[in-house]
Amino acid sequence: MWFFARDPVRDFPFELSPDSPEGGPPGPWVLHRGRKKATGSPVSIFVYDVKPGADEQTQVAKAAFKRLKTLRHPNILAYIDGLETDKCLHVVTEAVTPLKMYLKERAEAGGLKELELSWGLHQIVKALSFLVNDCSLIHNNVCMAAVFVDRAGEWKLGGLDYMYSSQGNGGGPPRKGVPELEQYDPPELADGSGRAVREKWSADMWRLGCLIWEVFNGPLPRAAALRNPGKIPKSLVPHYCELVGASPKVRPNPARFLQNCRAPGGFMNNRFVETNLFLEEIQIKEPAEKQKFFQELSKSLDSFPEDFCRHKVLPQLLTAFEFGSAGAVVLTPLFKVGKFLNAEEYQQKIIPVVVKMFSSTDRAMRIRLLQQMEQFIQYLDEPTVNMQIFPHVVHGFLDTNPAIREQTVKSMLLLAPKLNEANLNVELMKHFARLQAKDEQGPIRCNTTVCLGKIGSYLSASTRHRVLTSAFSRATKDPFAPSRVAGVLGFAATHNLYSMNDCAHKILPVLCGLTVDPEKSVRDQAFKAIRSFLSKLESVSEDPTQLAEVEKDVHAASSPGMGGGAASWAGWAVTGVSSLTSKLIRAHPAAAPAETNVPQRPTPEGHWETQEEGTDTAEDSSAADRWDDEDWGSLEQEAESVLAQQEDWSPGGQASRAGQVSRTSNLATKSPESDGSSWEAEGSWEQGWQEPSPPEPPPEGTRLASEYNWGGPEPGDKGDPFAALSARREAGAQLRRDSWGDDNWEGLETESRQGKAELARKKREERRREMEAKRAEKKAAKGPMKLGTRKLD
């Protein structure tokens, strides 16, 4: 029977990369790039081939193998595995690059910053301090060839071939036999002077001085070049001179050298070194210290090296969240570091943490996630959003804290494109209806309208037809003026989603009612919208063949490109109005005395207001004045082109149109009848469209809009002609607020024919009796209901 010997190299769990070797320190070792066979993770492999007659070098290589295996320190090259045979030695370490090659690559890319060099030298000196003071070992080979850099930019001390004990155990220093290394020997070894008074670290500290010179000036040509510091920073020169002094007695201990360089104003006294030192000891730090550190870390990350952020800061942030008590403070630096990752790394490292964070009950965590969603939303797939994130996010709509409700609404701008049919068209619309109808904060109602206009193109055709007109019509009756403007702009942003019939019968009557609004900003936007919709109707009237083209998006499936002007319209949803919302919530919890008659829920005290102020200070306090700057998109451009083509566009024609607008502007629509109980009524979503009540006659003494002198000056004793309407609006504020709460998304269609009006009256009577019966049942089952007012026909 034949037996075949197994090849240990072939069975070794690591293999060399097929490319050429990287090189290595002067001597017998050759550095190769390699990888682990099982996982493919990169490693470095130092290979020594045993040659006949080189017994001395072989013993030196085996001693280095042993030293590297037994020495463990963060600043010494990390040993992973090894293989020793009669023909070769293989030493596997963490993946590193020789310092000389690393500096060359970084120089081609712009060079290393002093921050990186200060920390790299700090690591080498700390490794020497460990060897000399803790292990009583002399490295005896400190030079650029003995220093390596890992993927995080950390400097590691290697080249342990010629190490020996400072206590005399095992004999004196081994003979190097490499001419390239002799130039780093201190002068006392050459002439034999001063040996009696030197310290055990004197030779290594001289070699450290040579390393510092090479880092800043390039390869050392000869020992005499050390007299000229060259490009060494001024803050480091005094300490460098101590290292290369002629007297070995005055060369400092490595530990004292670090203290000197860490003194105020020293070369190693900077934020980068302090951050690294904290990260090395983060496991033993107090929770309060960790909180403060992570809060200040984001400010410094921009000046830190990218590799350092990816491979050293990021693992610490993930560990702090997973096992520590850092909480929400890790989010800001985590997402800032995430910008340095590619898509695959982001999916592996950041997304699992983000998904887990959304399930947290910590309010600070939730609001930070919502505020920074824009930084990671592109990495979330649709199943993750719908199944793991959206169910947690929607709880924010019902939160008692206004800041969380506001951020939840704004987050829908980013989540809507990834939501499925049920979440977007059913679940989200229910929450939007409740917020717009019943939220006591006017700015939040305003942002709800803004968000609905922004995501309108993603809704299904049936949902658009059922929701948009009713929602924007409700917004135009909100007592909070910016909400009314948002309703007008909502109509304009989604103009291509309405049929010509809806424009004429539902939208224009609502807009005409706003032409006598007490706020001039609302009136200005209403006139803009009226002119735009009228020009659209007029163009179809002149050329009926355009109808199909104009209404092509009305019944089309949802698409992000259907919004027309919506893409640029809602930019203020995340800037100006966002700032306005937060300021109004903090300064005026009730928004305005006439805004609502329901009691206000108290805003929880704590750090919420302080946190919001930090984001609002950069915003313009006059955010409410930005309404005129909004882009109306293609709708207004279409209006201008149509007006330019009209042949009868003349001063007389203008006067005629102005008269038509004036005669139409006195038609104010009234909110549909409803009450607070209808939100909970079963089957209210299936009630369908209801006919609105006819407009009430104006109070006695009220002048029509057409009776005012629009062009000429008013007498001095007359104020704003629309101010008289303010009290009337305030009196019906609560009624207007509740009319969308039935979840039936009622419309504002106004019938013009007498027969249809009579039919509508009968339907209203039936509806009124049905609602009274439901309220009677609920009152008997639940006790007294909330007080309110309700006008009957």
PDB file of C-alpha atoms in Angstrom, residues 548-698:
ATOM      1  CA  ALA A 548     -57.838  64.299 -24.528  1.00  0.00           C
ATOM      2  CA  GLU A 549     -54.330  65.679 -24.168  1.00  0.00           C
ATOM      3  CA  VAL A 550     -55.234  67.899 -21.221  1.00  0.00           C
ATOM      4  CA  GLU A 551     -56.964  65.051 -19.355  1.00  0.00           C
ATOM      5  CA  LYS A 552     -54.458  62.303 -20.189  1.00  0.00           C
ATOM      6  CA  ASP A 553     -53.277  62.058 -16.572  1.00  0.00           C
ATOM      7  CA  VAL A 554     -56.705  62.108 -14.914  1.00  0.00           C
ATOM      8  CA  HIS A 555     -57.370  58.368 -15.131  1.00  0.00           C
ATOM      9  CA  ALA A 556     -53.766  57.247 -15.587  1.00  0.00           C
ATOM     10  CA  ALA A 557     -52.041  54.969 -13.095  1.00  0.00           C
ATOM     11  CA  SER A 558     -49.927  56.520 -10.366  1.00  0.00           C
ATOM     12  CA  SER A 559     -46.568  57.774 -11.540  1.00  0.00           C
ATOM     13  CA  PRO A 560     -43.931  60.032  -9.924  1.00  0.00           C
ATOM     14  CA  GLY A 561     -43.647  62.066 -13.101  1.00  0.00           C
ATOM     15  CA  MET A 562     -47.307  63.080 -13.237  1.00  0.00           C
ATOM     16  CA  GLY A 563     -47.069  65.859 -10.719  1.00  0.00           C
ATOM     17  CA  GLY A 564     -46.331  68.573 -13.214  1.00  0.00           C
ATOM     18  CA  GLY A 565     -45.346  71.543 -11.107  1.00  0.00           C
ATOM     19  CA  ALA A 566     -45.360  69.512  -7.910  1.00  0.00           C
ATOM     20  CA  ALA A 567     -41.674  68.678  -8.122  1.00  0.00           C
ATOM     21  CA  SER A 568     -40.609  72.219  -7.372  1.00  0.00           C
ATOM     22  CA  TRP A 569     -43.781  73.449  -5.698  1.00  0.00           C
ATOM     23  CA  ALA A 570     -43.371  71.816  -2.273  1.00  0.00           C
ATOM     24  CA  GLY A 571     -39.775  72.759  -1.600  1.00  0.00           C
ATOM     25  CA  TRP A 572     -40.997  74.888   1.300  1.00  0.00           C
ATOM     26  CA  ALA A 573     -42.384  71.773   2.965  1.00  0.00           C
ATOM     27  CA  VAL A 574     -38.961  70.918   4.289  1.00  0.00           C
ATOM     28  CA  THR A 575     -37.502  74.414   4.646  1.00  0.00           C
ATOM     29  CA  GLY A 576     -39.540  77.528   5.194  1.00  0.00           C
ATOM     30  CA  VAL A 577     -42.757  76.023   6.484  1.00  0.00           C
ATOM     31  CA  SER A 578     -40.799  73.493   8.531  1.00  0.00           C
ATOM     32  CA  SER A 579     -39.089  76.302  10.370  1.00  0.00           C
ATOM     33  CA  LEU A 580     -42.367  78.201  10.674  1.00  0.00           C
ATOM     34  CA  THR A 581     -44.110  75.151  12.104  1.00  0.00           C
ATOM     35  CA  SER A 582     -41.567  74.549  14.813  1.00  0.00           C
ATOM     36  CA  LYS A 583     -41.445  78.200  15.795  1.00  0.00           C
ATOM     37  CA  LEU A 584     -45.235  78.525  15.985  1.00  0.00           C
ATOM     38  CA  ILE A 585     -45.572  75.316  17.975  1.00  0.00           C
ATOM     39  CA  ARG A 586     -43.072  76.546  20.549  1.00  0.00           C
ATOM     40  CA  ALA A 587     -44.103  80.175  20.688  1.00  0.00           C
ATOM     41  CA  HIS A 588     -47.885  79.841  20.273  1.00  0.00           C
ATOM     42  CA  PRO A 589     -49.187  76.369  21.142  1.00  0.00           C
ATOM     43  CA  ALA A 590     -52.717  77.483  20.262  1.00  0.00           C
ATOM     44  CA  ALA A 591     -51.576  78.921  16.893  1.00  0.00           C
ATOM     45  CA  ALA A 592     -54.193  81.673  17.001  1.00  0.00           C
ATOM     46  CA  PRO A 593     -57.207  82.443  19.190  1.00  0.00           C
ATOM     47  CA  ALA A 594     -59.610  82.101  16.276  1.00  0.00           C
ATOM     48  CA  GLU A 595     -57.955  79.027  14.843  1.00  0.00           C
ATOM     49  CA  THR A 596     -59.750  76.384  16.875  1.00  0.00           C
ATOM     50  CA  ASN A 597     -62.241  76.053  19.684  1.00  0.00           C
ATOM     51  CA  VAL A 598     -61.018  72.707  20.972  1.00  0.00           C
ATOM     52  CA  PRO A 599     -58.782  72.633  24.072  1.00  0.00           C
ATOM     53  CA  GLN A 600     -55.067  72.452  23.393  1.00  0.00           C
ATOM     54  CA  ARG A 601     -53.039  69.460  24.449  1.00  0.00           C
ATOM     55  CA  PRO A 602     -50.022  70.558  26.511  1.00  0.00           C
ATOM     56  CA  THR A 603     -46.667  70.287  24.838  1.00  0.00           C
ATOM     57  CA  PRO A 604     -44.424  67.914  26.848  1.00  0.00           C
ATOM     58  CA  GLU A 605     -41.614  69.670  28.593  1.00  0.00           C
ATOM     59  CA  GLY A 606     -38.056  68.524  28.134  1.00  0.00           C
ATOM     60  CA  HIS A 607     -35.357  68.801  25.536  1.00  0.00           C
ATOM     61  CA  TRP A 608     -37.676  68.737  22.539  1.00  0.00           C
ATOM     62  CA  GLU A 609     -37.876  72.488  22.173  1.00  0.00           C
ATOM     63  CA  THR A 610     -34.153  72.910  22.644  1.00  0.00           C
ATOM     64  CA  GLN A 611     -33.491  70.241  20.084  1.00  0.00           C
ATOM     65  CA  GLU A 612     -35.753  71.862  17.531  1.00  0.00           C
ATOM     66  CA  GLU A 613     -34.197  75.261  18.064  1.00  0.00           C
ATOM     67  CA  GLY A 614     -30.881  73.937  16.906  1.00  0.00           C
ATOM     68  CA  THR A 615     -32.336  73.116  13.519  1.00  0.00           C
ATOM     69  CA  ASP A 616     -34.361  76.277  13.196  1.00  0.00           C
ATOM     70  CA  THR A 617     -31.723  78.911  13.863  1.00  0.00           C
ATOM     71  CA  ALA A 618     -30.434  78.645  10.314  1.00  0.00           C
ATOM     72  CA  GLU A 619     -33.877  79.197   8.818  1.00  0.00           C
ATOM     73  CA  ASP A 620     -35.311  82.533   7.855  1.00  0.00           C
ATOM     74  CA  SER A 621     -37.760  83.741  10.479  1.00  0.00           C
ATOM     75  CA  SER A 622     -39.876  85.277   7.773  1.00  0.00           C
ATOM     76  CA  ALA A 623     -40.666  81.921   6.230  1.00  0.00           C
ATOM     77  CA  ALA A 624     -44.319  82.829   5.887  1.00  0.00           C
ATOM     78  CA  ASP A 625     -43.387  85.449   3.291  1.00  0.00           C
ATOM     79  CA  ARG A 626     -42.048  82.888   0.854  1.00  0.00           C
ATOM     80  CA  TRP A 627     -45.396  81.973  -0.667  1.00  0.00           C
ATOM     81  CA  ASP A 628     -44.894  84.321  -3.626  1.00  0.00           C
ATOM     82  CA  ASP A 629     -41.546  82.727  -4.491  1.00  0.00           C
ATOM     83  CA  GLU A 630     -42.963  79.280  -5.191  1.00  0.00           C
ATOM     84  CA  ASP A 631     -42.690  77.792  -8.661  1.00  0.00           C
ATOM     85  CA  TRP A 632     -46.115  77.185 -10.182  1.00  0.00           C
ATOM     86  CA  GLY A 633     -44.569  74.902 -12.765  1.00  0.00           C
ATOM     87  CA  SER A 634     -46.070  74.237 -16.148  1.00  0.00           C
ATOM     88  CA  LEU A 635     -49.533  75.444 -15.169  1.00  0.00           C
ATOM     89  CA  GLU A 636     -48.654  79.125 -15.013  1.00  0.00           C
ATOM     90  CA  GLN A 637     -46.491  78.868 -18.128  1.00  0.00           C
ATOM     91  CA  GLU A 638     -49.465  77.339 -19.938  1.00  0.00           C
ATOM     92  CA  ALA A 639     -51.656  80.190 -18.748  1.00  0.00           C
ATOM     93  CA  GLU A 640     -49.231  82.796 -20.059  1.00  0.00           C
ATOM     94  CA  SER A 641     -48.940  81.116 -23.444  1.00  0.00           C
ATOM     95  CA  VAL A 642     -52.714  80.893 -23.835  1.00  0.00           C
ATOM     96  CA  LEU A 643     -53.243  84.495 -22.850  1.00  0.00           C
ATOM     97  CA  ALA A 644     -50.615  85.597 -25.327  1.00  0.00           C
ATOM     98  CA  GLN A 645     -52.442  83.810 -28.126  1.00  0.00           C
ATOM     99  CA  GLN A 646     -55.833  85.384 -27.490  1.00  0.00           C
ATOM    100  CA  GLU A 647     -56.744  87.720 -30.337  1.00  0.00           C
ATOM    101  CA  ASP A 648     -59.121  89.783 -28.232  1.00  0.00           C
ATOM    102  CA  TRP A 649     -56.578  90.437 -25.475  1.00  0.00           C
ATOM    103  CA  SER A 650     -56.897  94.206 -25.163  1.00  0.00           C
ATOM    104  CA  PRO A 651     -57.538  96.777 -22.434  1.00  0.00           C
ATOM    105  CA  GLY A 652     -61.229  96.303 -23.116  1.00  0.00           C
ATOM    106  CA  GLY A 653     -60.853  92.569 -22.924  1.00  0.00           C
ATOM    107  CA  GLN A 654     -58.954  92.873 -19.686  1.00  0.00           C
ATOM    108  CA  ALA A 655     -61.679  95.005 -18.220  1.00  0.00           C
ATOM    109  CA  SER A 656     -64.262  92.474 -19.337  1.00  0.00           C
ATOM    110  CA  ARG A 657     -62.377  89.617 -17.694  1.00  0.00           C
ATOM    111  CA  ALA A 658     -61.824  91.658 -14.577  1.00  0.00           C
ATOM    112  CA  GLY A 659     -65.545  92.256 -14.419  1.00  0.00           C
ATOM    113  CA  GLN A 660     -66.203  88.547 -14.816  1.00  0.00           C
ATOM    114  CA  VAL A 661     -63.776  87.716 -12.012  1.00  0.00           C
ATOM    115  CA  SER A 662     -65.348  90.394  -9.832  1.00  0.00           C
ATOM    116  CA  ARG A 663     -68.823  89.058 -10.454  1.00  0.00           C
ATOM    117  CA  THR A 664     -67.693  85.528  -9.726  1.00  0.00           C
ATOM    118  CA  SER A 665     -65.579  86.297  -6.676  1.00  0.00           C
ATOM    119  CA  ASN A 666     -68.552  86.809  -4.383  1.00  0.00           C
ATOM    120  CA  LEU A 667     -69.458  83.123  -4.625  1.00  0.00           C
ATOM    121  CA  ALA A 668     -68.138  81.703  -1.369  1.00  0.00           C
ATOM    122  CA  THR A 669     -68.565  78.005  -0.743  1.00  0.00           C
ATOM    123  CA  LYS A 670     -69.676  76.724   2.577  1.00  0.00           C
ATOM    124  CA  SER A 671     -68.135  73.726   4.342  1.00  0.00           C
ATOM    125  CA  PRO A 672     -70.151  70.526   4.107  1.00  0.00           C
ATOM    126  CA  GLU A 673     -72.159  69.614   7.133  1.00  0.00           C
ATOM    127  CA  SER A 674     -70.560  67.194   9.540  1.00  0.00           C
ATOM    128  CA  ASP A 675     -69.675  66.714  13.151  1.00  0.00           C
ATOM    129  CA  GLY A 676     -66.884  65.115  15.152  1.00  0.00           C
ATOM    130  CA  SER A 677     -68.703  61.848  15.658  1.00  0.00           C
ATOM    131  CA  SER A 678     -68.834  61.034  11.973  1.00  0.00           C
ATOM    132  CA  TRP A 679     -65.108  60.076  11.956  1.00  0.00           C
ATOM    133  CA  GLU A 680     -65.848  56.989  14.033  1.00  0.00           C
ATOM    134  CA  ALA A 681     -69.105  56.142  12.293  1.00  0.00           C
ATOM    135  CA  GLU A 682     -69.028  52.701  10.776  1.00  0.00           C
ATOM    136  CA  GLY A 683     -69.207  52.632   7.041  1.00  0.00           C
ATOM    137  CA  SER A 684     -68.431  56.320   6.721  1.00  0.00           C
ATOM    138  CA  TRP A 685     -65.786  55.545   4.083  1.00  0.00           C
ATOM    139  CA  GLU A 686     -68.508  54.019   1.900  1.00  0.00           C
ATOM    140  CA  GLN A 687     -70.917  56.918   2.139  1.00  0.00           C
ATOM    141  CA  GLY A 688     -69.674  58.412  -1.114  1.00  0.00           C
ATOM    142  CA  TRP A 689     -69.891  62.000  -2.242  1.00  0.00           C
ATOM    143  CA  GLN A 690     -72.473  64.175  -0.508  1.00  0.00           C
ATOM    144  CA  GLU A 691     -74.136  67.235  -1.874  1.00  0.00           C
ATOM    145  CA  PRO A 692     -73.024  70.413  -0.119  1.00  0.00           C
ATOM    146  CA  SER A 693     -75.362  72.942   1.417  1.00  0.00           C
ATOM    147  CA  PRO A 694     -76.142  75.974  -0.718  1.00  0.00           C
ATOM    148  CA  PRO A 695     -74.258  79.101   0.276  1.00  0.00           C
ATOM    149  CA  GLU A 696     -75.960  81.175   2.941  1.00  0.00           C
ATOM    150  CA  PRO A 697     -76.988  84.725   2.056  1.00  0.00           C
ATOM    151  CA  PRO A 698     -74.491  87.272   3.376  1.00  0.00           C
TER     152      PRO A 698
END
